PDB file of C-alpha atoms in Angstrom:
ATOM      1  CA  MET O  26      70.356 225.857 117.680  1.00  0.00           C
ATOM      2  CA  THR O  27      69.674 227.933 114.925  1.00  0.00           C
ATOM      3  CA  ALA O  28      68.886 227.485 110.947  1.00  0.00           C
ATOM      4  CA  GLN O  29      71.863 229.426 110.232  1.00  0.00           C
ATOM      5  CA  GLU O  30      73.830 227.193 112.680  1.00  0.00           C
ATOM      6  CA  ALA O  31      72.168 223.944 112.213  1.00  0.00           C
ATOM      7  CA  GLN O  32      72.950 224.298 107.559  1.00  0.00           C
ATOM      8  CA  VAL O  33      76.376 225.431 108.636  1.00  0.00           C
ATOM      9  CA  GLU O  34      77.008 222.000 110.257  1.00  0.00           C
ATOM     10  CA  VAL O  35      74.666 219.662 107.988  1.00  0.00           C
ATOM     11  CA  THR O  36      77.020 221.501 105.251  1.00  0.00           C
ATOM     12  CA  ALA O  37      80.446 220.702 107.301  1.00  0.00           C
ATOM     13  CA  VAL O  38      79.489 217.394 107.869  1.00  0.00           C
ATOM     14  CA  GLU O  39      78.660 216.614 103.927  1.00  0.00           C
ATOM     15  CA  SER O  40      82.684 218.680 103.433  1.00  0.00           C
ATOM     16  CA  ALA O  41      84.276 216.194 105.951  1.00  0.00           C
ATOM     17  CA  HIS O  42      82.394 213.100 104.212  1.00  0.00           C
ATOM     18  CA  ARG O  43      83.469 214.547 100.251  1.00  0.00           C
ATOM     19  CA  ARG O  44      86.938 214.895 101.356  1.00  0.00           C
ATOM     20  CA  ALA O  45      86.933 211.152 102.311  1.00  0.00           C
ATOM     21  CA  ALA O  46      86.037 210.067  99.763  1.00  0.00           C
ATOM     22  CA  ARG O  47      88.767 211.560  98.105  1.00  0.00           C
ATOM     23  CA  ARG O  48      91.099 210.360 100.733  1.00  0.00           C
ATOM     24  CA  HIS O  49      89.567 207.769  99.956  1.00  0.00           C
ATOM     25  CA  ARG O  50      89.714 207.749  95.150  1.00  0.00           C
ATOM     26  CA  VAL O  51      93.206 208.781  96.184  1.00  0.00           C
ATOM     27  CA  LEU O  52      94.961 205.478  98.189  1.00  0.00           C
ATOM     28  CA  VAL O  53      92.824 203.132  95.680  1.00  0.00           C
ATOM     29  CA  HIS O  54      94.465 204.214  92.846  1.00  0.00           C
ATOM     30  CA  LEU O  55      98.306 204.539  94.734  1.00  0.00           C
ATOM     31  CA  THR O  56      97.532 201.155  95.333  1.00  0.00           C
ATOM     32  CA  GLN O  57      96.619 199.810  91.763  1.00  0.00           C
ATOM     33  CA  LEU O  58      99.199 201.483  90.591  1.00  0.00           C
ATOM     34  CA  ALA O  59     101.521 199.690  93.355  1.00  0.00           C
ATOM     35  CA  VAL O  60     100.617 196.407  92.389  1.00  0.00           C
ATOM     36  CA  LEU O  61     101.325 197.183  88.813  1.00  0.00           C
ATOM     37  CA  VAL O  62     104.631 197.925  89.363  1.00  0.00           C
ATOM     38  CA  VAL O  63     105.581 195.063  90.858  1.00  0.00           C
ATOM     39  CA  VAL O  64     103.458 192.572  88.815  1.00  0.00           C
ATOM     40  CA  LEU O  65     105.481 194.721  85.923  1.00  0.00           C
ATOM     41  CA  GLY O  66     108.666 194.695  87.573  1.00  0.00           C
ATOM     42  CA  GLY O  67     108.820 191.566  88.983  1.00  0.00           C
ATOM     43  CA  TRP O  68     108.536 190.139  85.579  1.00  0.00           C
ATOM     44  CA  GLN O  69     110.680 192.067  83.739  1.00  0.00           C
ATOM     45  CA  LEU O  70     113.609 191.236  86.698  1.00  0.00           C
ATOM     46  CA  THR O  71     111.885 187.418  86.058  1.00  0.00           C
ATOM     47  CA  VAL O  72     112.660 186.370  82.999  1.00  0.00           C
ATOM     48  CA  GLN O  73     114.785 189.636  80.782  1.00  0.00           C
ATOM     49  CA  ASP O  74     117.654 187.071  82.273  1.00  0.00           C
ATOM     50  CA  ASN O  75     116.357 184.285  79.729  1.00  0.00           C
ATOM     51  CA  PRO O  76     116.661 184.052  76.226  1.00  0.00           C
ATOM     52  CA  ARG O  77     113.973 181.091  76.655  1.00  0.00           C
ATOM     53  CA  SER O  78     111.272 182.866  78.940  1.00  0.00           C
ATOM     54  CA  VAL O  79     111.669 185.665  76.347  1.00  0.00           C
ATOM     55  CA  ILE O  80     110.544 184.158  73.726  1.00  0.00           C
ATOM     56  CA  LEU O  81     107.640 182.109  75.511  1.00  0.00           C
ATOM     57  CA  TYR O  82     106.602 184.575  77.806  1.00  0.00           C
ATOM     58  CA  GLY O  83     107.223 187.493  76.441  1.00  0.00           C
ATOM     59  CA  VAL O  84     108.635 191.071  78.753  1.00  0.00           C
ATOM     60  CA  PRO O  85     106.686 193.908  79.781  1.00  0.00           C
ATOM     61  CA  SER O  86     109.794 195.825  77.858  1.00  0.00           C
ATOM     62  CA  GLY O  87     109.434 193.821  74.436  1.00  0.00           C
ATOM     63  CA  ILE O  88     105.426 194.490  74.355  1.00  0.00           C
ATOM     64  CA  LEU O  89     105.981 198.406  75.064  1.00  0.00           C
ATOM     65  CA  GLY O  90     108.663 197.858  71.913  1.00  0.00           C
ATOM     66  CA  ARG O  91     106.358 196.220  69.828  1.00  0.00           C
ATOM     67  CA  LEU O  92     103.314 198.692  70.438  1.00  0.00           C
ATOM     68  CA  THR O  93     105.632 201.352  69.350  1.00  0.00           C
ATOM     69  CA  THR O  94     106.310 199.348  66.397  1.00  0.00           C
ATOM     70  CA  TRP O  95     103.039 198.905  65.682  1.00  0.00           C
ATOM     71  CA  VAL O  96     102.122 202.137  66.677  1.00  0.00           C
ATOM     72  CA  THR O  97     104.907 204.357  64.402  1.00  0.00           C
ATOM     73  CA  GLU O  98     105.548 201.786  61.600  1.00  0.00           C
ATOM     74  CA  GLY O  99     101.875 199.825  61.703  1.00  0.00           C
ATOM     75  CA  THR O 100     102.298 196.227  61.130  1.00  0.00           C
ATOM     76  CA  ALA O 101     102.475 192.840  58.926  1.00  0.00           C
ATOM     77  CA  ILE O 102      98.994 193.879  57.369  1.00  0.00           C
ATOM     78  CA  GLY O 103      98.312 197.615  57.532  1.00  0.00           C
ATOM     79  CA  SER O 104      98.061 200.108  60.375  1.00  0.00           C
ATOM     80  CA  LEU O 105      97.226 199.703  63.832  1.00  0.00           C
ATOM     81  CA  GLY O 106      94.315 201.961  63.892  1.00  0.00           C
ATOM     82  CA  ASP O 107      92.715 199.831  60.947  1.00  0.00           C
ATOM     83  CA  GLN O 108      93.240 196.643  62.822  1.00  0.00           C
ATOM     84  CA  ILE O 109      91.956 198.067  65.712  1.00  0.00           C
ATOM     85  CA  ALA O 110      88.096 199.867  64.116  1.00  0.00           C
ATOM     86  CA  THR O 111      87.965 196.560  62.167  1.00  0.00           C
ATOM     87  CA  THR O 112      87.325 194.933  65.031  1.00  0.00           C
ATOM     88  CA  LEU O 113      85.609 197.676  67.491  1.00  0.00           C
ATOM     89  CA  GLU O 114      83.252 197.593  64.929  1.00  0.00           C
ATOM     90  CA  GLU O 115      82.427 193.912  64.014  1.00  0.00           C
ATOM     91  CA  ALA O 116      81.769 193.748  68.324  1.00  0.00           C
ATOM     92  CA  LEU O 117      79.881 197.362  68.594  1.00  0.00           C
ATOM     93  CA  ILE O 118      77.418 196.269  65.043  1.00  0.00           C
ATOM     94  CA  GLY O 119      77.227 193.126  67.339  1.00  0.00           C
ATOM     95  CA  PHE O 120      76.767 194.634  70.686  1.00  0.00           C
ATOM     96  CA  ALA O 121      73.594 196.287  69.895  1.00  0.00           C
ATOM     97  CA  ILE O 122      71.691 194.482  67.598  1.00  0.00           C
ATOM     98  CA  GLY O 123      71.897 191.242  70.457  1.00  0.00           C
ATOM     99  CA  THR O 124      71.799 194.401  73.430  1.00  0.00           C
ATOM    100  CA  ALA O 125      68.539 194.710  71.080  1.00  0.00           C
ATOM    101  CA  LEU O 126      67.100 191.304  71.126  1.00  0.00           C
ATOM    102  CA  GLY O 127      68.455 190.098  74.119  1.00  0.00           C
ATOM    103  CA  ILE O 128      66.182 192.671  75.577  1.00  0.00           C
ATOM    104  CA  VAL O 129      63.456 192.168  74.028  1.00  0.00           C
ATOM    105  CA  CYS O 130      63.124 188.686  74.430  1.00  0.00           C
ATOM    106  CA  GLY O 131      63.929 188.703  77.439  1.00  0.00           C
ATOM    107  CA  VAL O 132      60.815 190.848  78.204  1.00  0.00           C
ATOM    108  CA  ALA O 133      58.425 188.889  75.408  1.00  0.00           C
ATOM    109  CA  LEU O 134      59.591 186.100  77.639  1.00  0.00           C
ATOM    110  CA  GLY O 135      58.945 187.312  80.845  1.00  0.00           C
ATOM    111  CA  ARG O 136      55.601 188.598  80.252  1.00  0.00           C
ATOM    112  CA  VAL O 137      53.832 186.447  78.210  1.00  0.00           C
ATOM    113  CA  ARG O 138      54.159 182.368  80.475  1.00  0.00           C
ATOM    114  CA  PHE O 139      52.916 180.577  76.289  1.00  0.00           C
ATOM    115  CA  LEU O 140      56.009 182.690  75.043  1.00  0.00           C
ATOM    116  CA  SER O 141      58.669 181.478  77.504  1.00  0.00           C
ATOM    117  CA  GLU O 142      57.004 177.537  77.919  1.00  0.00           C
ATOM    118  CA  VAL O 143      57.327 177.357  73.900  1.00  0.00           C
ATOM    119  CA  PHE O 144      60.500 178.604  73.387  1.00  0.00           C
ATOM    120  CA  GLY O 145      62.031 178.332  76.776  1.00  0.00           C
ATOM    121  CA  PRO O 146      64.162 174.914  76.057  1.00  0.00           C
ATOM    122  CA  PHE O 147      64.590 176.264  72.456  1.00  0.00           C
ATOM    123  CA  ILE O 148      66.824 178.905  74.101  1.00  0.00           C
ATOM    124  CA  LYS O 149      68.847 176.432  77.100  1.00  0.00           C
ATOM    125  CA  VAL O 150      69.885 174.814  73.419  1.00  0.00           C
ATOM    126  CA  LEU O 151      71.013 176.778  71.569  1.00  0.00           C
ATOM    127  CA  ASN O 152      72.398 178.185  75.064  1.00  0.00           C
ATOM    128  CA  ALA O 153      74.136 174.641  75.539  1.00  0.00           C
ATOM    129  CA  ILE O 154      76.954 174.671  72.467  1.00  0.00           C
ATOM    130  CA  PRO O 155      79.198 175.170  72.407  1.00  0.00           C
ATOM    131  CA  ARG O 156      81.031 178.742  70.652  1.00  0.00           C
ATOM    132  CA  ILE O 157      83.870 177.755  69.131  1.00  0.00           C
ATOM    133  CA  VAL O 158      81.425 174.764  66.854  1.00  0.00           C
ATOM    134  CA  LEU O 159      78.778 178.814  65.795  1.00  0.00           C
ATOM    135  CA  GLY O 160      82.139 180.651  64.789  1.00  0.00           C
ATOM    136  CA  ALA O 161      83.564 177.713  62.982  1.00  0.00           C
ATOM    137  CA  VAL O 162      79.839 177.141  61.229  1.00  0.00           C
ATOM    138  CA  PHE O 163      79.502 181.636  60.593  1.00  0.00           C
ATOM    139  CA  VAL O 164      83.170 181.729  59.263  1.00  0.00           C
ATOM    140  CA  LEU O 165      82.191 178.362  56.708  1.00  0.00           C
ATOM    141  CA  ALA O 166      78.865 179.377  56.038  1.00  0.00           C
ATOM    142  CA  PHE O 167      80.047 183.828  55.650  1.00  0.00           C
ATOM    143  CA  GLY O 168      82.565 183.388  54.711  1.00  0.00           C
ATOM    144  CA  LEU O 169      86.008 185.461  56.337  1.00  0.00           C
ATOM    145  CA  GLY O 170      84.174 189.403  55.878  1.00  0.00           C
ATOM    146  CA  ILE O 171      82.669 190.760  58.923  1.00  0.00           C
ATOM    147  CA  GLU O 172      79.435 188.927  58.554  1.00  0.00           C
ATOM    148  CA  SER O 173      80.795 185.735  60.310  1.00  0.00           C
ATOM    149  CA  LYS O 174      82.626 188.048  63.172  1.00  0.00           C
ATOM    150  CA  ILE O 175      79.258 190.185  64.171  1.00  0.00           C
ATOM    151  CA  LEU O 176      76.530 187.226  63.520  1.00  0.00           C
ATOM    152  CA  LEU O 177      79.046 184.869  67.147  1.00  0.00           C
ATOM    153  CA  VAL O 178      79.288 188.540  68.783  1.00  0.00           C
ATOM    154  CA  ILE O 179      75.241 188.475  68.093  1.00  0.00           C
ATOM    155  CA  VAL O 180      75.290 184.977  69.637  1.00  0.00           C
ATOM    156  CA  LEU O 181      77.932 185.590  73.002  1.00  0.00           C
ATOM    157  CA  VAL O 182      76.222 189.367  73.677  1.00  0.00           C
ATOM    158  CA  PHE O 183      71.996 187.889  73.459  1.00  0.00           C
ATOM    159  CA  PHE O 184      72.401 185.256  76.034  1.00  0.00           C
ATOM    160  CA  GLY O 185      73.630 187.457  79.112  1.00  0.00           C
ATOM    161  CA  VAL O 186      71.344 190.344  78.308  1.00  0.00           C
ATOM    162  CA  PHE O 187      68.680 188.255  77.945  1.00  0.00           C
ATOM    163  CA  PHE O 188      68.815 186.225  80.957  1.00  0.00           C
ATOM    164  CA  ASN O 189      69.577 189.064  82.226  1.00  0.00           C
ATOM    165  CA  ALA O 190      65.715 190.947  81.055  1.00  0.00           C
ATOM    166  CA  PHE O 191      63.692 187.741  81.490  1.00  0.00           C
ATOM    167  CA  GLN O 192      64.370 187.075  85.148  1.00  0.00           C
ATOM    168  CA  GLY O 193      64.807 191.201  86.158  1.00  0.00           C
ATOM    169  CA  THR O 194      60.839 191.110  84.377  1.00  0.00           C
ATOM    170  CA  ARG O 195      60.312 188.200  86.370  1.00  0.00           C
ATOM    171  CA  GLU O 196      60.783 190.015  89.832  1.00  0.00           C
ATOM    172  CA  VAL O 197      58.640 193.268  89.421  1.00  0.00           C
ATOM    173  CA  ASP O 198      56.885 193.425  92.033  1.00  0.00           C
ATOM    174  CA  ARG O 199      53.280 191.981  91.029  1.00  0.00           C
ATOM    175  CA  ASN O 200      51.319 194.701  92.978  1.00  0.00           C
ATOM    176  CA  PHE O 201      53.397 197.526  90.933  1.00  0.00           C
ATOM    177  CA  ILE O 202      51.544 195.386  87.609  1.00  0.00           C
ATOM    178  CA  ALA O 203      48.310 195.226  89.399  1.00  0.00           C
ATOM    179  CA  ASN O 204      48.207 198.927  90.632  1.00  0.00           C
ATOM    180  CA  ALA O 205      48.621 199.582  87.561  1.00  0.00           C
ATOM    181  CA  GLY O 206      45.701 197.910  85.907  1.00  0.00           C
ATOM    182  CA  ILE O 207      43.407 198.370  87.808  1.00  0.00           C
ATOM    183  CA  LEU O 208      44.119 202.302  86.625  1.00  0.00           C
ATOM    184  CA  GLY O 209      43.569 201.341  83.283  1.00  0.00           C
ATOM    185  CA  ALA O 210      47.238 201.094  82.402  1.00  0.00           C
ATOM    186  CA  SER O 211      46.869 198.900  78.361  1.00  0.00           C
ATOM    187  CA  ARG O 212      48.987 195.844  78.660  1.00  0.00           C
ATOM    188  CA  TRP O 213      51.447 198.158  76.545  1.00  0.00           C
ATOM    189  CA  GLN O 214      51.724 200.296  79.093  1.00  0.00           C
ATOM    190  CA  VAL O 215      52.447 198.278  81.932  1.00  0.00           C
ATOM    191  CA  THR O 216      55.389 197.167  80.442  1.00  0.00           C
ATOM    192  CA  SER O 217      57.070 200.070  78.960  1.00  0.00           C
ATOM    193  CA  GLN O 218      56.352 201.923  82.227  1.00  0.00           C
ATOM    194  CA  VAL O 219      56.377 199.554  84.826  1.00  0.00           C
ATOM    195  CA  VAL O 220      58.108 195.698  84.108  1.00  0.00           C
ATOM    196  CA  LEU O 221      60.806 197.661  81.630  1.00  0.00           C
ATOM    197  CA  PRO O 222      62.385 200.889  84.109  1.00  0.00           C
ATOM    198  CA  SER O 223      62.275 197.922  87.080  1.00  0.00           C
ATOM    199  CA  ALA O 224      63.922 195.280  85.225  1.00  0.00           C
ATOM    200  CA  PHE O 225      66.164 197.799  83.928  1.00  0.00           C
ATOM    201  CA  THR O 226      69.027 197.221  86.792  1.00  0.00           C
ATOM    202  CA  TRP O 227      68.758 194.213  85.547  1.00  0.00           C
ATOM    203  CA  ILE O 228      69.653 194.946  82.411  1.00  0.00           C
ATOM    204  CA  ILE O 229      72.663 197.429  82.294  1.00  0.00           C
ATOM    205  CA  ALA O 230      73.894 195.161  84.526  1.00  0.00           C
ATOM    206  CA  SER O 231      74.652 192.690  82.057  1.00  0.00           C
ATOM    207  CA  LEU O 232      75.303 195.078  79.507  1.00  0.00           C
ATOM    208  CA  HIS O 233      79.465 195.112  81.670  1.00  0.00           C
ATOM    209  CA  VAL O 234      80.089 191.534  80.861  1.00  0.00           C
ATOM    210  CA  SER O 235      77.867 191.973  77.511  1.00  0.00           C
ATOM    211  CA  PHE O 236      80.603 194.174  75.943  1.00  0.00           C
ATOM    212  CA  GLY O 237      83.466 191.884  76.731  1.00  0.00           C
ATOM    213  CA  PHE O 238      81.846 189.015  75.554  1.00  0.00           C
ATOM    214  CA  ALA O 239      81.694 190.827  72.342  1.00  0.00           C
ATOM    215  CA  LEU O 240      85.641 191.941  72.066  1.00  0.00           C
ATOM    216  CA  ILE O 241      85.968 187.867  72.872  1.00  0.00           C
ATOM    217  CA  GLY O 242      83.272 187.179  70.194  1.00  0.00           C
ATOM    218  CA  ALA O 243      85.083 189.146  66.793  1.00  0.00           C
ATOM    219  CA  ILE O 244      88.339 188.161  68.434  1.00  0.00           C
ATOM    220  CA  VAL O 245      87.582 184.871  68.784  1.00  0.00           C
ATOM    221  CA  GLY O 246      86.155 184.869  64.882  1.00  0.00           C
ATOM    222  CA  GLU O 247      89.138 186.948  63.762  1.00  0.00           C
ATOM    223  CA  PHE O 248      90.805 184.124  64.985  1.00  0.00           C
ATOM    224  CA  LEU O 249      88.938 181.487  63.726  1.00  0.00           C
ATOM    225  CA  GLY O 250      89.215 183.292  59.684  1.00  0.00           C
ATOM    226  CA  ALA O 251      89.540 186.550  58.646  1.00  0.00           C
ATOM    227  CA  THR O 252      91.944 188.692  56.877  1.00  0.00           C
ATOM    228  CA  SER O 253      92.256 191.759  59.256  1.00  0.00           C
ATOM    229  CA  GLY O 254      91.281 192.255  62.265  1.00  0.00           C
ATOM    230  CA  LEU O 255      93.476 191.819  66.453  1.00  0.00           C
ATOM    231  CA  GLY O 256      92.411 188.527  66.364  1.00  0.00           C
ATOM    232  CA  VAL O 257      94.461 187.600  63.080  1.00  0.00           C
ATOM    233  CA  LEU O 258      98.188 189.675  64.697  1.00  0.00           C
ATOM    234  CA  ILE O 259      97.577 187.195  67.808  1.00  0.00           C
ATOM    235  CA  LYS O 260      97.414 184.701  65.679  1.00  0.00           C
ATOM    236  CA  GLN O 261      99.732 185.753  63.357  1.00  0.00           C
ATOM    237  CA  ALA O 262     101.779 185.794  66.995  1.00  0.00           C
ATOM    238  CA  GLU O 263     101.592 183.006  67.864  1.00  0.00           C
ATOM    239  CA  GLY O 264     102.180 180.896  64.698  1.00  0.00           C
ATOM    240  CA  THR O 265     105.706 182.860  64.737  1.00  0.00           C
ATOM    241  CA  PHE O 266     106.469 182.647  68.659  1.00  0.00           C
ATOM    242  CA  ASP O 267     106.304 186.988  69.527  1.00  0.00           C
ATOM    243  CA  ALA O 268     104.797 186.143  72.771  1.00  0.00           C
ATOM    244  CA  ASN O 269     105.208 190.325  72.453  1.00  0.00           C
ATOM    245  CA  GLY O 270     103.068 190.426  70.068  1.00  0.00           C
ATOM    246  CA  VAL O 271     100.056 188.536  71.474  1.00  0.00           C
ATOM    247  CA  TRP O 272     100.467 190.649  75.270  1.00  0.00           C
ATOM    248  CA  ALA O 273     100.716 193.660  72.793  1.00  0.00           C
ATOM    249  CA  ALA O 274      97.068 193.129  71.038  1.00  0.00           C
ATOM    250  CA  MET O 275      95.583 191.632  74.322  1.00  0.00           C
ATOM    251  CA  VAL O 276      96.331 195.510  75.932  1.00  0.00           C
ATOM    252  CA  ILE O 277      95.186 196.673  72.981  1.00  0.00           C
ATOM    253  CA  MET O 278      91.525 194.567  73.847  1.00  0.00           C
ATOM    254  CA  ALA O 279      91.814 195.239  77.535  1.00  0.00           C
ATOM    255  CA  VAL O 280      91.806 199.475  76.989  1.00  0.00           C
ATOM    256  CA  VAL O 281      89.233 199.125  74.840  1.00  0.00           C
ATOM    257  CA  ALA O 282      87.604 197.498  77.373  1.00  0.00           C
ATOM    258  CA  LEU O 283      88.043 200.031  79.883  1.00  0.00           C
ATOM    259  CA  ALA O 284      87.165 202.215  77.415  1.00  0.00           C
ATOM    260  CA  ALA O 285      83.658 200.643  77.059  1.00  0.00           C
ATOM    261  CA  GLU O 286      83.194 199.931  80.419  1.00  0.00           C
ATOM    262  CA  TRP O 287      83.982 204.301  81.798  1.00  0.00           C
ATOM    263  CA  LEU O 288      81.101 204.490  79.216  1.00  0.00           C
ATOM    264  CA  ILE O 289      78.485 201.607  80.372  1.00  0.00           C
ATOM    265  CA  THR O 290      79.429 203.102  83.978  1.00  0.00           C
ATOM    266  CA  ARG O 291      78.591 206.557  82.965  1.00  0.00           C
ATOM    267  CA  LEU O 292      75.108 205.345  81.127  1.00  0.00           C
ATOM    268  CA  GLU O 293      74.301 203.604  83.433  1.00  0.00           C
ATOM    269  CA  ASN O 294      74.575 206.289  86.460  1.00  0.00           C
ATOM    270  CA  ARG O 295      72.795 208.818  84.275  1.00  0.00           C
ATOM    271  CA  LEU O 296      69.231 205.980  83.241  1.00  0.00           C
ATOM    272  CA  LEU O 297      69.713 205.255  87.369  1.00  0.00           C
ATOM    273  CA  ARG O 298      70.110 208.150  89.135  1.00  0.00           C
ATOM    274  CA  TRP O 299      66.900 207.281  91.420  1.00  0.00           C
ATOM    275  CA  ARG O 300      68.668 204.027  92.430  1.00  0.00           C
ATOM    276  CA  PRO O 301      69.697 204.986  96.233  1.00  0.00           C
ATOM    277  CA  ALA O 302      73.708 205.600  95.933  1.00  0.00           C
ATOM    278  CA  GLN O 303      74.123 202.333  99.247  1.00  0.00           C
ATOM    279  CA  LEU O 304      72.113 200.213  96.850  1.00  0.00           C
ATOM    280  CA  ALA O 305      75.117 200.692  93.676  1.00  0.00           C
ATOM    281  CA  GLY O 306      77.924 199.949  95.679  1.00  0.00           C
ATOM    282  CA  PRO O 307      81.626 200.130  94.796  1.00  0.00           C
ATOM    283  CA  ASP O 308      82.935 200.280  90.575  1.00  0.00           C
ATOM    284  CA  LEU O 309      84.970 196.633  90.255  1.00  0.00           C
TER     285      LEU O 309
END
């Protein structure tokens, strides 16, 4: 077989693999759509003829109507865009700060045994405190502004990122660290050029879960006490037995979470290009 024939064969195999991958993606998306249609259709048919069930459980057509009303006419506390912007501001600021603190503290305690021995028990105790209690404390201490929600988001995000960064730092191959030291690398160079890249898979993995916690923290904080935001919409809908309103706010949260998940996945793929495809696995 000549080199040209071998190249043609390789190209044909790659094309076949791409076609198979496209067919698989189409099948996955069609199956997802079918599941969604079955669930929503079954929900609509089961509930729509019972007024009591409509009040208690909501109905997909009513949820769509509530979303349409919020978009076109606004909500009882202002435009829908303002409520989404408020919740996103709290979630994003808290997510950024909590992630940064979690990475710094996780790597520091993972690299310096003395620090982990001193602060480890305190971190475990703080992690055991129910978040709802901290949320109430933050609202009492900082009022109904965004500060109390941001603090709650920071707490929720911090621990997930911290424990992954800590464990990722501890899992770095000691031979890599020893070899870097032999080559004359300083402690900072070892941390920044060996430890952090090796632990980055762990850190990125924590971000997928942590942004969901960021949204939860913002919503719970608004639920405990706020003047605007999606959490306030949910609380008002609950107070008036408006199940459609509760579900409508949850749909908005789901859309925001999916958009954030897509962005984090893109970031992961860009930063971890070196990772073999078989280690990447399917996206959840």
